[in-house]
Coordinates of N, CA, C and O in Angstrom, one line a residue:
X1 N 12.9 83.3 -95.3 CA 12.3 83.2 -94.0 C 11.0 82.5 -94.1 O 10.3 82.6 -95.1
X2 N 10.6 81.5 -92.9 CA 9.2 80.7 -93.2 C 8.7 80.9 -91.5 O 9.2 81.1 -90.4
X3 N 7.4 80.6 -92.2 CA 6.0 81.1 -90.9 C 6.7 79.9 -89.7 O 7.4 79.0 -90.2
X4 N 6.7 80.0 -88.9 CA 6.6 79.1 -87.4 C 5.6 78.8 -87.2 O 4.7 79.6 -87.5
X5 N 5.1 77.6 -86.8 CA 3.8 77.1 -86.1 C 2.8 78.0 -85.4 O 1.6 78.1 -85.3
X6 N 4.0 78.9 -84.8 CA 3.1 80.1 -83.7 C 2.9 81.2 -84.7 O 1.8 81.6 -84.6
X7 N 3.6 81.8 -85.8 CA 3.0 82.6 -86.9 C 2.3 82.3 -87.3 O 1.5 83.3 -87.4
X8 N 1.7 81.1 -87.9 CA 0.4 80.5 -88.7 C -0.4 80.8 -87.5 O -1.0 81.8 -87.8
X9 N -0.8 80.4 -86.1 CA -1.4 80.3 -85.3 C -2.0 81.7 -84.9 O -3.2 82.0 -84.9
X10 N -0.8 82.4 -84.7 CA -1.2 83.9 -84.3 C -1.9 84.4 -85.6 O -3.0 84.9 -85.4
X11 N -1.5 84.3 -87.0 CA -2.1 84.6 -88.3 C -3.6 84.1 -88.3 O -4.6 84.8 -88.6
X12 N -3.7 82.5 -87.9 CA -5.3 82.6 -88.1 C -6.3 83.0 -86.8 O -7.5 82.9 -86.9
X13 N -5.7 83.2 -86.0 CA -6.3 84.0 -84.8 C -6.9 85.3 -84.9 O -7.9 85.8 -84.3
X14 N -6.0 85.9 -86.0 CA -6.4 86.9 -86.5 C -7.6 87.0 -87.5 O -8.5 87.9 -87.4
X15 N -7.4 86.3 -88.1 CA -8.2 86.1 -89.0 C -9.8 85.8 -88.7 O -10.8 86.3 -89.2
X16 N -9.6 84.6 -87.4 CA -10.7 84.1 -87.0 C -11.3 85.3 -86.0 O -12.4 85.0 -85.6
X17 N -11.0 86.1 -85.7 CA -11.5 87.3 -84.7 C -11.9 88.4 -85.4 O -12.7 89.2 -84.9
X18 N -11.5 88.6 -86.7 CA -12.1 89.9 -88.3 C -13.3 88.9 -88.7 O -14.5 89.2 -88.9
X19 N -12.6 87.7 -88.9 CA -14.7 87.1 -89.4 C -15.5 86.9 -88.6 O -16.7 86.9 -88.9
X20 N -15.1 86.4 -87.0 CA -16.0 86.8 -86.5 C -16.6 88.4 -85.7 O -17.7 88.4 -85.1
X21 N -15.7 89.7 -85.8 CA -16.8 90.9 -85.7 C -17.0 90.9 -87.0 O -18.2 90.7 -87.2
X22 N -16.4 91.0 -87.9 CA -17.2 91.2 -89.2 C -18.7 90.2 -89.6 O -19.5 90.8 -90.3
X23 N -18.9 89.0 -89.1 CA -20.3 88.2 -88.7 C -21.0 89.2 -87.9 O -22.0 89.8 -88.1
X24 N -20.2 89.3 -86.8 CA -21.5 90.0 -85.6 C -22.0 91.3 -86.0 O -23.0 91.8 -85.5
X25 N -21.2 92.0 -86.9 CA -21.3 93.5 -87.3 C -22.6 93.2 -87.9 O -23.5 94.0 -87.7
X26 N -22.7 91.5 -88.9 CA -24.0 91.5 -89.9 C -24.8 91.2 -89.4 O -25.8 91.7 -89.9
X27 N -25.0 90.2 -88.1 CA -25.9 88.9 -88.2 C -26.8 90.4 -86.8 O -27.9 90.7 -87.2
X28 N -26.4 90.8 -85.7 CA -26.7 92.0 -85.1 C -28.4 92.7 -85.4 O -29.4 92.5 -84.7
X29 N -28.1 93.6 -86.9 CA -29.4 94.0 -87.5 C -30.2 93.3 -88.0 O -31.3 93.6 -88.3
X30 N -29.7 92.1 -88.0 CA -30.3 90.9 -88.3 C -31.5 89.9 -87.6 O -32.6 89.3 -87.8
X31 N -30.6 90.1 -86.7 CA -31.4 90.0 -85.4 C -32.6 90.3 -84.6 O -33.2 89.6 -83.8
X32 N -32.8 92.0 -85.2 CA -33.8 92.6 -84.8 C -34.7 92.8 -86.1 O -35.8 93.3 -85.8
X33 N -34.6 92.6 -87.0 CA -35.4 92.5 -88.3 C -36.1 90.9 -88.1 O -37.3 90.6 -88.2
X34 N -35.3 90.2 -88.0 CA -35.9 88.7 -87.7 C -36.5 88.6 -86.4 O -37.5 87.9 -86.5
X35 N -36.3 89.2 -85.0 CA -37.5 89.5 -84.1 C -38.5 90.1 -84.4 O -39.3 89.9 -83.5
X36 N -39.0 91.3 -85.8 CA -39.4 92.4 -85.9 C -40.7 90.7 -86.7 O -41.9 90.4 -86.2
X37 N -39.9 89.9 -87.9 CA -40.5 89.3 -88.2 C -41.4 88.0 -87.7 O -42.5 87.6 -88.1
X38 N -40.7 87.8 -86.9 CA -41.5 86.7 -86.1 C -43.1 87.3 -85.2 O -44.2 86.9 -84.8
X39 N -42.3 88.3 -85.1 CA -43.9 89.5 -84.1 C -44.7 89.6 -85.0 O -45.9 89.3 -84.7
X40 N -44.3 90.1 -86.8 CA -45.5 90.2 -87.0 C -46.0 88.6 -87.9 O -47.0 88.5 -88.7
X41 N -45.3 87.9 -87.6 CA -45.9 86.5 -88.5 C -47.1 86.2 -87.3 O -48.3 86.0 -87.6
X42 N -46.7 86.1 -85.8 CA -47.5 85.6 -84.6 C -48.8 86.8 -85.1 O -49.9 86.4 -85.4
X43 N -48.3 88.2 -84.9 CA -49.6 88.9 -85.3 C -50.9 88.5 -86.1 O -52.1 88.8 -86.0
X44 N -50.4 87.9 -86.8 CA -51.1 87.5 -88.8 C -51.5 86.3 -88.2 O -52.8 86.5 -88.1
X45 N -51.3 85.1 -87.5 CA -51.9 84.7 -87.0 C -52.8 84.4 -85.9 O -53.3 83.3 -85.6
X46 N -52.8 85.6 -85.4 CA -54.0 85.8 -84.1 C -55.1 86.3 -84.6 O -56.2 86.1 -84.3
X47 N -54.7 87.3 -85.9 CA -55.9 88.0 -86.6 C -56.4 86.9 -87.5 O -57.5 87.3 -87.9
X48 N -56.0 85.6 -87.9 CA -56.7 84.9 -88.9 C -57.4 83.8 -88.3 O -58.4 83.2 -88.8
X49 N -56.9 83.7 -86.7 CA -57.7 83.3 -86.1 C -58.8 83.8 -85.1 O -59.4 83.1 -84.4
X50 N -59.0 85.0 -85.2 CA -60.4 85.9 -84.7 C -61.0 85.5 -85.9 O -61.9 84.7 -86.1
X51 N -60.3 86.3 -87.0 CA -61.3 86.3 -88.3 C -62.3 85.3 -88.4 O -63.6 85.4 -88.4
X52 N -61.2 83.7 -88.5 CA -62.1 82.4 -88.4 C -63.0 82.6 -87.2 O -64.2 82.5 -87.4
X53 N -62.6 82.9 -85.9 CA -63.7 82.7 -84.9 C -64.7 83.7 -85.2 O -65.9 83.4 -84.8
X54 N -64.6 84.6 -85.7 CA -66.1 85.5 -86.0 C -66.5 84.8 -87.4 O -67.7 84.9 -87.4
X55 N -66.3 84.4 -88.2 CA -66.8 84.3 -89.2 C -67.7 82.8 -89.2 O -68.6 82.6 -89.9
X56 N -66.9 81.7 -87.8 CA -68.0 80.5 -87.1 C -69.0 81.4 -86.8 O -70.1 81.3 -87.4
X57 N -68.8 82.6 -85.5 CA -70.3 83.0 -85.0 C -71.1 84.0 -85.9 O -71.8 84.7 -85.2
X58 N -71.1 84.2 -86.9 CA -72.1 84.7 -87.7 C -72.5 83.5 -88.6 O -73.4 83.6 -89.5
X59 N -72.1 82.9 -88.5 CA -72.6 81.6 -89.2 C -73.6 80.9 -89.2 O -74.5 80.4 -89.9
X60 N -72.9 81.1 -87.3 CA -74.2 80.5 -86.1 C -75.2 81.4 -86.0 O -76.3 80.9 -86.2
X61 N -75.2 82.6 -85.7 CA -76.0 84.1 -85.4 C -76.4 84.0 -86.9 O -77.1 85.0 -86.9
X62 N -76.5 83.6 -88.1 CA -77.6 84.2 -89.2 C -78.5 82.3 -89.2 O -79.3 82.0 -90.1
X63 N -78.2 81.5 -88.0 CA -79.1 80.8 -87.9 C -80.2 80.7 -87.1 O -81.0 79.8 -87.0
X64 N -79.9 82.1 -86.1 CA -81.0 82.2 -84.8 C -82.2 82.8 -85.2 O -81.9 83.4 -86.3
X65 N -83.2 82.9 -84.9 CA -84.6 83.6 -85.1 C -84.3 85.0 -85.2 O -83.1 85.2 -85.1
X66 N -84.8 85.7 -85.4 CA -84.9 86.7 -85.2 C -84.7 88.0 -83.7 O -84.1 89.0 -83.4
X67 N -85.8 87.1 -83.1 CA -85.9 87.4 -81.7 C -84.3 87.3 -81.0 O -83.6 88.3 -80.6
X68 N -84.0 85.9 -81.1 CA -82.6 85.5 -80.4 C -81.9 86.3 -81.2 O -81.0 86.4 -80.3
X69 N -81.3 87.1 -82.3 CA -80.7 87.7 -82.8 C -80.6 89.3 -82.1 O -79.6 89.9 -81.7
X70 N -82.0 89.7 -82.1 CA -82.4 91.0 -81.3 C -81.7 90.8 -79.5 O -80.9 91.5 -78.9
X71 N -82.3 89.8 -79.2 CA -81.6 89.2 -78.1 C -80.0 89.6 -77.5 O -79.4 90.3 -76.7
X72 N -79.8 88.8 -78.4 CA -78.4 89.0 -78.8 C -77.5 89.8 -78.7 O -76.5 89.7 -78.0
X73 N -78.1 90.9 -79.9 CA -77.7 92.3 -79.9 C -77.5 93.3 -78.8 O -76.5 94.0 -78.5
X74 N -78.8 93.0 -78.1 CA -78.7 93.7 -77.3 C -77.9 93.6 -76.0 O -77.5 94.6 -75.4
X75 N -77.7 92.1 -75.6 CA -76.9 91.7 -74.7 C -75.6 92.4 -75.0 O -75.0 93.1 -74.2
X76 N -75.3 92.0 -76.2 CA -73.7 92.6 -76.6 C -73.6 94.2 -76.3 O -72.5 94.7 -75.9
X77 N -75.0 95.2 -76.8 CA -75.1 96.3 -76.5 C -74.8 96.7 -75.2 O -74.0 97.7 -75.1
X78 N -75.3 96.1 -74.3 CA -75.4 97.0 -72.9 C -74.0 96.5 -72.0 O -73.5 97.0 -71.0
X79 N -73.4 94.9 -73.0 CA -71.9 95.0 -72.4 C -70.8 96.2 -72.8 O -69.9 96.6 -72.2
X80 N -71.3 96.4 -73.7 CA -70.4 97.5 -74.5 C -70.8 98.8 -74.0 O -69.9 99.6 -73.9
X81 N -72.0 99.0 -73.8 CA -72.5 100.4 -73.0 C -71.3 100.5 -71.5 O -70.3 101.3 -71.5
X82 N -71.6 99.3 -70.1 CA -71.0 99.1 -69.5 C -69.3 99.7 -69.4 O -68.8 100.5 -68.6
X83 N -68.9 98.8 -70.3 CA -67.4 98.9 -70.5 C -66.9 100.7 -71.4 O -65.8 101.3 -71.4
X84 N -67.9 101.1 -71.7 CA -67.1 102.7 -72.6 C -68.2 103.7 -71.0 O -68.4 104.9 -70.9
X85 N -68.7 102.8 -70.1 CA -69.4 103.6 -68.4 C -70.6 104.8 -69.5 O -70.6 106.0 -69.4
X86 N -71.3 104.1 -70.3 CA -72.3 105.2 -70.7 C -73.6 104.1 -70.2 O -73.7 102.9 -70.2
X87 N -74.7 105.3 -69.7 CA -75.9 104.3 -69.5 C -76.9 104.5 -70.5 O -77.3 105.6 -70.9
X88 N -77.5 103.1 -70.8 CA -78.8 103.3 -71.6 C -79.9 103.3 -71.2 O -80.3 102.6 -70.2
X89 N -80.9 104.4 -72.3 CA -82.1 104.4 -71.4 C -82.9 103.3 -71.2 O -82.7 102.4 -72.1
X90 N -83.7 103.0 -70.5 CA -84.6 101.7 -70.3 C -86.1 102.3 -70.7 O -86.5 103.5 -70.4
X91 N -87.0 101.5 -71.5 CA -88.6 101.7 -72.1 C -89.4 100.8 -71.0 O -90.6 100.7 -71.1

């Protein structure tokens, strides 16, 4: 007895439909480990670029006077007072 054109055909049909769920069974978890990774690669680089941007303004800020430093501070203080709604006292 020999395969028919339509036995070979139906045979690799078969075939071609087990490797492909057996692909999707893999590639699936896959999927979400490789989204998991791309989030935290973008993460690592948002943080290396703050890091760099703070690490220009102290650069700049350990070349201000003293005064403008005090200045400074304080400005950043009473945004930060503002924003967490606590008031500071005034002299």
């Amino acid at each position: 007895m020999s395969l028919t054109t339509t036995d070979l055909d139906d045979i690799r049909n078969i075939v071609e439909s087990a490797l492909i769920k057996q692909n999707s069974e893999i590639v699936k978890p896959l999927q979400g480990e490789l989204e998991s990774l791309v989030n935290d690669v973008k993460e690592i680089y948002e943080m290396l670029a703050r890091l760099e941007k703070n690490s220009m303004n102290q650069k700049s800020f350990q070349k201000l006077s003293l005064e403008e430093k005090l200045l400074n501070l304080h400005s950043d203080l009473i945004v930060a007072a503002k924003q967490a709604g606590i008031k500071l006292p005034s002299h």
